[in-house]
Amino acid sequence: MPDIITLTGRPPSASHLTLSQIMDQHHTNLMGTVHGGRILNLIDSVAGVVAARHSDGPAVTAAIDETAFLRAVRVGDVVHVDARITWAGRSSMEVAVKVSADRWDRAVPPVDVATAHLVMVAVDDEGQPRPVPPLRTETEGDRRRYREAQIRREHRLALRRALLDGAGEG
Ligand SMILES: CC(C)(COP(=O)(O)OP(=O)(O)OC[C@H]1O[C@@H](n2cnc3c(N)ncnc32)[C@H](O)[C@@H]1OP(=O)(O)O)[C@@H](O)C(=O)NCCC(=O)NCCS
């Protein structure tokens, strides 16, 4: 018999996560600021935890899109990586991630650093997609993010179809 989560879904608040980390001198670029790949690594890791929490098991990254780097992160800054699930399908989930930073040398509000949207797919022991609980939106913000995620999904699938249709044409 299906359990209550399977029947009613699970809200974004149940898997929402913010990770905070002090940036050290490892992973800097030639400018001496934090490498974009380091920020992407944090984004991917935190999104993976959120997807695993929602789906009660492992999830892999199928796509990362709409990533924008808004400001540089410096050594000593405290970076906050905030991730929440915005949409869930049969086996895939969209996770939206916002990255902000507290400047180490100035008492100013956190500055926005990056935003990203990731498609995570829940997988079984063989690495095959497995079903995930539906997403139960609770707030107006949840519903707006869900609608926006649906638009992004349609765009991703249309792009994938168009590229596959064009494949092999030289
Ligand atoms: C992700 C993966 C499991 C999907 O496997 P697949 O055989 O393509 O499975 P499907 O075609 O059934 O897709 C599964 C789901 O993912 C979605 N999906 C897969 N690729 C997608 C993409 N590029 N964009 C958006 N959605 C995607 C599908 O729409 C489907 O969603 P739904 O079940 O909610 O309807 C497989 O491609 C994989 O293992 N990729 C490598 C993942 C990985 O190792 N990532 C770490 C970085 S290397």
PDB file of C-alpha atoms and ligand atoms in Angstrom:
ATOM      1  CA  MET A   1       0.000   0.000   0.000  1.00  0.00           C
ATOM      2  CA  PRO A   2       1.427   3.479  -0.879  1.00  0.00           C
ATOM      3  CA  ASP A   3       2.622   5.450   2.155  1.00  0.00           C
ATOM      4  CA  ILE A   4       1.414   8.944   3.071  1.00  0.00           C
ATOM      5  CA  ILE A   5       4.381  10.670   1.340  1.00  0.00           C
ATOM      6  CA  THR A   6       3.647   8.842  -1.912  1.00  0.00           C
ATOM      7  CA  LEU A   7       0.013   9.903  -1.737  1.00  0.00           C
ATOM      8  CA  THR A   8       0.331  13.513  -0.615  1.00  0.00           C
ATOM      9  CA  GLY A   9       3.816  14.501  -1.680  1.00  0.00           C
ATOM     10  CA  ARG A  10       6.560  16.213   0.246  1.00  0.00           C
ATOM     11  CA  PRO A  11       6.997  19.997   0.618  1.00  0.00           C
ATOM     12  CA  PRO A  12      10.155  21.882  -0.425  1.00  0.00           C
ATOM     13  CA  SER A  13      10.671  22.879   3.223  1.00  0.00           C
ATOM     14  CA  ALA A  14      11.325  19.215   4.137  1.00  0.00           C
ATOM     15  CA  SER A  15      14.545  19.106   2.099  1.00  0.00           C
ATOM     16  CA  HIS A  16      15.591  22.789   2.053  1.00  0.00           C
ATOM     17  CA  LEU A  17      19.242  23.208   3.037  1.00  0.00           C
ATOM     18  CA  THR A  18      21.731  26.052   3.540  1.00  0.00           C
ATOM     19  CA  LEU A  19      25.418  25.223   3.859  1.00  0.00           C
ATOM     20  CA  SER A  20      27.859  27.916   5.042  1.00  0.00           C
ATOM     21  CA  GLN A  21      31.582  27.665   4.520  1.00  0.00           C
ATOM     22  CA  ILE A  22      34.610  29.947   4.960  1.00  0.00           C
ATOM     23  CA  MET A  23      36.590  30.249   1.738  1.00  0.00           C
ATOM     24  CA  ASP A  24      40.288  29.474   2.171  1.00  0.00           C
ATOM     25  CA  GLN A  25      43.310  30.014  -0.066  1.00  0.00           C
ATOM     26  CA  HIS A  26      42.868  26.675  -1.849  1.00  0.00           C
ATOM     27  CA  HIS A  27      40.894  26.802  -5.113  1.00  0.00           C
ATOM     28  CA  THR A  28      41.725  30.394  -6.023  1.00  0.00           C
ATOM     29  CA  ASN A  29      42.132  31.575  -9.598  1.00  0.00           C
ATOM     30  CA  LEU A  30      44.923  33.715 -11.055  1.00  0.00           C
ATOM     31  CA  MET A  31      43.133  36.827  -9.802  1.00  0.00           C
ATOM     32  CA  GLY A  32      43.366  35.532  -6.217  1.00  0.00           C
ATOM     33  CA  THR A  33      39.598  35.178  -5.883  1.00  0.00           C
ATOM     34  CA  VAL A  34      37.722  31.889  -5.487  1.00  0.00           C
ATOM     35  CA  HIS A  35      37.572  29.742  -8.630  1.00  0.00           C
ATOM     36  CA  GLY A  36      34.140  29.414 -10.243  1.00  0.00           C
ATOM     37  CA  GLY A  37      34.621  25.632 -10.277  1.00  0.00           C
ATOM     38  CA  ARG A  38      34.833  25.645  -6.482  1.00  0.00           C
ATOM     39  CA  ILE A  39      31.466  27.431  -6.287  1.00  0.00           C
ATOM     40  CA  LEU A  40      29.985  25.008  -8.845  1.00  0.00           C
ATOM     41  CA  ASN A  41      31.250  22.089  -6.773  1.00  0.00           C
ATOM     42  CA  LEU A  42      29.456  23.448  -3.687  1.00  0.00           C
ATOM     43  CA  ILE A  43      26.295  24.079  -5.729  1.00  0.00           C
ATOM     44  CA  ASP A  44      26.311  20.515  -7.078  1.00  0.00           C
ATOM     45  CA  SER A  45      27.017  18.968  -3.663  1.00  0.00           C
ATOM     46  CA  VAL A  46      24.275  20.848  -1.811  1.00  0.00           C
ATOM     47  CA  ALA A  47      21.755  20.226  -4.619  1.00  0.00           C
ATOM     48  CA  GLY A  48      22.625  16.524  -4.372  1.00  0.00           C
ATOM     49  CA  VAL A  49      21.803  16.484  -0.662  1.00  0.00           C
ATOM     50  CA  VAL A  50      18.480  18.251  -1.248  1.00  0.00           C
ATOM     51  CA  ALA A  51      17.537  15.793  -4.021  1.00  0.00           C
ATOM     52  CA  ALA A  52      18.554  12.841  -1.829  1.00  0.00           C
ATOM     53  CA  ARG A  53      16.473  14.181   1.071  1.00  0.00           C
ATOM     54  CA  HIS A  54      13.403  14.618  -1.124  1.00  0.00           C
ATOM     55  CA  SER A  55      13.747  11.215  -2.770  1.00  0.00           C
ATOM     56  CA  ASP A  56      15.072   9.166   0.183  1.00  0.00           C
ATOM     57  CA  GLY A  57      18.117   7.949  -1.706  1.00  0.00           C
ATOM     58  CA  PRO A  58      20.888   8.788  -4.137  1.00  0.00           C
ATOM     59  CA  ALA A  59      20.415  11.223  -7.007  1.00  0.00           C
ATOM     60  CA  VAL A  60      22.768  12.143  -9.847  1.00  0.00           C
ATOM     61  CA  THR A  61      23.146  15.443 -11.675  1.00  0.00           C
ATOM     62  CA  ALA A  62      21.574  15.244 -15.133  1.00  0.00           C
ATOM     63  CA  ALA A  63      21.969  18.927 -16.043  1.00  0.00           C
ATOM     64  CA  ILE A  64      23.149  22.238 -14.632  1.00  0.00           C
ATOM     65  CA  ASP A  65      21.774  25.287 -16.353  1.00  0.00           C
ATOM     66  CA  GLU A  66      21.039  28.959 -15.914  1.00  0.00           C
ATOM     67  CA  THR A  67      24.165  29.443 -13.829  1.00  0.00           C
ATOM     68  CA  ALA A  68      25.096  33.077 -13.372  1.00  0.00           C
ATOM     69  CA  PHE A  69      28.134  34.341 -11.474  1.00  0.00           C
ATOM     70  CA  LEU A  70      27.243  37.801 -10.218  1.00  0.00           C
ATOM     71  CA  ARG A  71      30.185  38.807  -8.001  1.00  0.00           C
ATOM     72  CA  ALA A  72      33.613  37.441  -7.101  1.00  0.00           C
ATOM     73  CA  VAL A  73      34.133  35.549  -3.836  1.00  0.00           C
ATOM     74  CA  ARG A  74      37.281  36.342  -1.890  1.00  0.00           C
ATOM     75  CA  VAL A  75      39.396  34.315   0.504  1.00  0.00           C
ATOM     76  CA  GLY A  76      37.981  34.781   4.012  1.00  0.00           C
ATOM     77  CA  ASP A  77      34.420  35.391   2.838  1.00  0.00           C
ATOM     78  CA  VAL A  78      31.734  33.168   4.359  1.00  0.00           C
ATOM     79  CA  VAL A  79      29.766  31.610   1.504  1.00  0.00           C
ATOM     80  CA  HIS A  80      26.167  30.496   2.010  1.00  0.00           C
ATOM     81  CA  VAL A  81      24.783  27.919  -0.444  1.00  0.00           C
ATOM     82  CA  ASP A  82      20.989  27.784  -0.216  1.00  0.00           C
ATOM     83  CA  ALA A  83      19.238  25.002  -2.139  1.00  0.00           C
ATOM     84  CA  ARG A  84      15.583  24.060  -2.451  1.00  0.00           C
ATOM     85  CA  ILE A  85      13.622  21.715  -4.673  1.00  0.00           C
ATOM     86  CA  THR A  86      11.313  23.604  -7.044  1.00  0.00           C
ATOM     87  CA  TRP A  87       9.760  20.817  -9.112  1.00  0.00           C
ATOM     88  CA  ALA A  88       9.512  17.022  -9.135  1.00  0.00           C
ATOM     89  CA  GLY A  89       8.530  14.760 -12.011  1.00  0.00           C
ATOM     90  CA  ARG A  90       8.572  10.972 -12.296  1.00  0.00           C
ATOM     91  CA  SER A  91      12.247  10.462 -11.470  1.00  0.00           C
ATOM     92  CA  SER A  92      13.735  13.928 -11.938  1.00  0.00           C
ATOM     93  CA  MET A  93      13.741  16.991  -9.690  1.00  0.00           C
ATOM     94  CA  GLU A  94      14.768  20.585 -10.246  1.00  0.00           C
ATOM     95  CA  VAL A  95      16.830  22.157  -7.475  1.00  0.00           C
ATOM     96  CA  ALA A  96      17.361  25.940  -7.373  1.00  0.00           C
ATOM     97  CA  VAL A  97      20.527  27.145  -5.676  1.00  0.00           C
ATOM     98  CA  LYS A  98      21.392  30.657  -4.524  1.00  0.00           C
ATOM     99  CA  VAL A  99      24.869  31.505  -3.348  1.00  0.00           C
ATOM    100  CA  SER A 100      25.616  34.560  -1.235  1.00  0.00           C
ATOM    101  CA  ALA A 101      28.689  35.726   0.656  1.00  0.00           C
ATOM    102  CA  ASP A 102      29.433  37.632   3.851  1.00  0.00           C
ATOM    103  CA  ARG A 103      32.448  39.835   3.173  1.00  0.00           C
ATOM    104  CA  TRP A 104      35.161  39.124   5.728  1.00  0.00           C
ATOM    105  CA  ASP A 105      36.299  42.757   5.992  1.00  0.00           C
ATOM    106  CA  ARG A 106      33.041  44.688   5.890  1.00  0.00           C
ATOM    107  CA  ALA A 107      29.896  44.589   8.026  1.00  0.00           C
ATOM    108  CA  VAL A 108      27.495  44.711   5.089  1.00  0.00           C
ATOM    109  CA  PRO A 109      24.543  42.439   4.300  1.00  0.00           C
ATOM    110  CA  PRO A 110      25.457  39.261   2.356  1.00  0.00           C
ATOM    111  CA  VAL A 111      26.032  39.907  -1.364  1.00  0.00           C
ATOM    112  CA  ASP A 112      24.498  37.690  -4.056  1.00  0.00           C
ATOM    113  CA  VAL A 113      27.209  35.629  -5.738  1.00  0.00           C
ATOM    114  CA  ALA A 114      25.583  33.064  -8.008  1.00  0.00           C
ATOM    115  CA  THR A 115      22.350  31.337  -8.940  1.00  0.00           C
ATOM    116  CA  ALA A 116      21.876  27.963 -10.605  1.00  0.00           C
ATOM    117  CA  HIS A 117      19.205  25.451 -11.520  1.00  0.00           C
ATOM    118  CA  LEU A 118      20.037  21.748 -11.581  1.00  0.00           C
ATOM    119  CA  VAL A 119      18.163  18.683 -12.794  1.00  0.00           C
ATOM    120  CA  MET A 120      18.801  15.809 -10.405  1.00  0.00           C
ATOM    121  CA  VAL A 121      17.628  12.271 -11.186  1.00  0.00           C
ATOM    122  CA  ALA A 122      16.966   9.760  -8.414  1.00  0.00           C
ATOM    123  CA  VAL A 123      18.661   6.456  -9.200  1.00  0.00           C
ATOM    124  CA  ASP A 124      18.508   2.899  -7.881  1.00  0.00           C
ATOM    125  CA  ASP A 125      21.392   0.526  -7.135  1.00  0.00           C
ATOM    126  CA  GLU A 126      21.906  -0.064 -10.866  1.00  0.00           C
ATOM    127  CA  GLY A 127      22.059   3.681 -11.612  1.00  0.00           C
ATOM    128  CA  GLN A 128      18.645   3.566 -13.297  1.00  0.00           C
ATOM    129  CA  PRO A 129      16.033   6.296 -12.711  1.00  0.00           C
ATOM    130  CA  ARG A 130      13.610   5.517  -9.860  1.00  0.00           C
ATOM    131  CA  PRO A 131      10.329   7.247  -8.891  1.00  0.00           C
ATOM    132  CA  VAL A 132      10.388  10.237  -6.537  1.00  0.00           C
ATOM    133  CA  PRO A 133       7.610  11.585  -4.270  1.00  0.00           C
ATOM    134  CA  PRO A 134       5.533  14.404  -5.789  1.00  0.00           C
ATOM    135  CA  LEU A 135       6.289  17.944  -4.658  1.00  0.00           C
ATOM    136  CA  ARG A 136       3.609  19.452  -2.417  1.00  0.00           C
ATOM    137  CA  THR A 137       3.753  23.236  -2.720  1.00  0.00           C
ATOM    138  CA  GLU A 138       2.809  25.066   0.474  1.00  0.00           C
ATOM    139  CA  THR A 139       3.458  28.761  -0.077  1.00  0.00           C
ATOM    140  CA  GLU A 140       2.855  31.267  -2.873  1.00  0.00           C
ATOM    141  CA  GLY A 141       6.643  31.302  -3.353  1.00  0.00           C
ATOM    142  CA  ASP A 142       6.664  27.499  -3.756  1.00  0.00           C
ATOM    143  CA  ARG A 143       3.915  27.748  -6.389  1.00  0.00           C
ATOM    144  CA  ARG A 144       5.701  30.529  -8.313  1.00  0.00           C
ATOM    145  CA  ARG A 145       8.987  28.569  -8.305  1.00  0.00           C
ATOM    146  CA  TYR A 146       7.111  25.443  -9.459  1.00  0.00           C
ATOM    147  CA  ARG A 147       5.564  27.301 -12.418  1.00  0.00           C
ATOM    148  CA  GLU A 148       8.928  28.787 -13.382  1.00  0.00           C
ATOM    149  CA  ALA A 149      10.588  25.354 -13.129  1.00  0.00           C
ATOM    150  CA  GLN A 150       7.975  23.889 -15.480  1.00  0.00           C
ATOM    151  CA  ILE A 151       8.879  26.527 -18.073  1.00  0.00           C
ATOM    152  CA  ARG A 152      12.592  25.711 -17.736  1.00  0.00           C
ATOM    153  CA  ARG A 153      11.838  21.971 -18.065  1.00  0.00           C
ATOM    154  CA  GLU A 154       9.869  22.518 -21.270  1.00  0.00           C
ATOM    155  CA  HIS A 155      12.786  24.535 -22.665  1.00  0.00           C
ATOM    156  CA  ARG A 156      15.334  21.872 -21.701  1.00  0.00           C
ATOM    157  CA  LEU A 157      13.327  19.058 -23.235  1.00  0.00           C
ATOM    158  CA  ALA A 158      12.656  21.068 -26.406  1.00  0.00           C
ATOM    159  CA  LEU A 159      16.370  21.853 -26.717  1.00  0.00           C
ATOM    160  CA  ARG A 160      17.306  18.198 -26.178  1.00  0.00           C
ATOM    161  CA  ARG A 161      14.768  17.068 -28.808  1.00  0.00           C
ATOM    162  CA  ALA A 162      15.986  19.678 -31.303  1.00  0.00           C
ATOM    163  CA  LEU A 163      19.635  18.685 -30.809  1.00  0.00           C
ATOM    164  CA  LEU A 164      18.811  14.971 -31.138  1.00  0.00           C
ATOM    165  CA  ASP A 165      16.768  15.654 -34.292  1.00  0.00           C
ATOM    166  CA  GLY A 166      19.723  17.537 -35.778  1.00  0.00           C
ATOM    167  CA  ALA A 167      22.317  14.936 -34.758  1.00  0.00           C
ATOM    168  CA  GLY A 168      23.960  13.086 -37.628  1.00  0.00           C
ATOM    169  CA  GLU A 169      23.381  15.879 -40.118  1.00  0.00           C
ATOM    170  CA  GLY A 170      27.113  16.455 -40.359  1.00  0.00           C
TER     171      GLY A 170
HETATM  172  C1  LIG B   1      20.671  11.093 -15.499  1.00  0.00           C
HETATM  173  C2  LIG B   1      20.472   9.683 -16.050  1.00  0.00           C
HETATM  174  C3  LIG B   1      20.304   8.688 -14.892  1.00  0.00           C
HETATM  175  C4  LIG B   1      19.195   9.702 -16.888  1.00  0.00           C
HETATM  176  O1  LIG B   1      19.069   8.425 -17.464  1.00  0.00           O
HETATM  177  P1  LIG B   1      18.158   8.207 -18.775  1.00  0.00           P
HETATM  178  O2  LIG B   1      18.308   6.803 -19.176  1.00  0.00           O
HETATM  179  O3  LIG B   1      18.423   9.306 -19.747  1.00  0.00           O
HETATM  180  O4  LIG B   1      16.723   8.346 -18.158  1.00  0.00           O
HETATM  181  P2  LIG B   1      15.423   9.021 -18.746  1.00  0.00           P
HETATM  182  O5  LIG B   1      15.526   9.429 -20.176  1.00  0.00           O
HETATM  183  O6  LIG B   1      14.294   8.121 -18.340  1.00  0.00           O
HETATM  184  O7  LIG B   1      15.337  10.362 -17.899  1.00  0.00           O
HETATM  185  C5  LIG B   1      15.047  10.303 -16.524  1.00  0.00           C
HETATM  186  C6  LIG B   1      14.516  11.629 -16.102  1.00  0.00           C
HETATM  187  O8  LIG B   1      15.533  12.615 -16.208  1.00  0.00           O
HETATM  188  C7  LIG B   1      15.106  13.672 -17.041  1.00  0.00           C
HETATM  189  N1  LIG B   1      16.287  14.132 -17.755  1.00  0.00           N
HETATM  190  C8  LIG B   1      17.325  13.396 -18.194  1.00  0.00           C
HETATM  191  N2  LIG B   1      18.239  14.193 -18.786  1.00  0.00           N
HETATM  192  C9  LIG B   1      17.754  15.445 -18.722  1.00  0.00           C
HETATM  193  C10 LIG B   1      18.223  16.720 -19.151  1.00  0.00           C
HETATM  194  N3  LIG B   1      19.399  16.863 -19.799  1.00  0.00           N
HETATM  195  N4  LIG B   1      17.454  17.808 -18.911  1.00  0.00           N
HETATM  196  C11 LIG B   1      16.294  17.688 -18.251  1.00  0.00           C
HETATM  197  N5  LIG B   1      15.788  16.519 -17.811  1.00  0.00           N
HETATM  198  C12 LIG B   1      16.515  15.417 -18.060  1.00  0.00           C
HETATM  199  C13 LIG B   1      14.033  13.077 -17.929  1.00  0.00           C
HETATM  200  O9  LIG B   1      13.155  14.071 -18.435  1.00  0.00           O
HETATM  201  C14 LIG B   1      13.358  12.149 -16.949  1.00  0.00           C
HETATM  202  O10 LIG B   1      12.498  12.916 -16.102  1.00  0.00           O
HETATM  203  P3  LIG B   1      11.157  12.306 -15.416  1.00  0.00           P
HETATM  204  O11 LIG B   1      11.435  10.876 -15.033  1.00  0.00           O
HETATM  205  O12 LIG B   1      10.918  13.161 -14.213  1.00  0.00           O
HETATM  206  O13 LIG B   1      10.081  12.424 -16.429  1.00  0.00           O
HETATM  207  C15 LIG B   1      21.680   9.243 -16.938  1.00  0.00           C
HETATM  208  O14 LIG B   1      21.746  10.079 -18.080  1.00  0.00           O
HETATM  209  C16 LIG B   1      22.999   9.327 -16.187  1.00  0.00           C
HETATM  210  O15 LIG B   1      23.331   8.456 -15.401  1.00  0.00           O
HETATM  211  N6  LIG B   1      23.766  10.396 -16.440  1.00  0.00           N
HETATM  212  C17 LIG B   1      25.051  10.613 -15.726  1.00  0.00           C
HETATM  213  C18 LIG B   1      24.773  11.331 -14.399  1.00  0.00           C
HETATM  214  C19 LIG B   1      26.050  11.611 -13.653  1.00  0.00           C
HETATM  215  O16 LIG B   1      26.893  10.748 -13.489  1.00  0.00           O
HETATM  216  N7  LIG B   1      26.182  12.848 -13.204  1.00  0.00           N
HETATM  217  C20 LIG B   1      27.342  13.275 -12.460  1.00  0.00           C
HETATM  218  C21 LIG B   1      28.238  14.124 -13.293  1.00  0.00           C
HETATM  219  S1  LIG B   1      29.249  13.163 -14.375  1.00  0.00           S
END
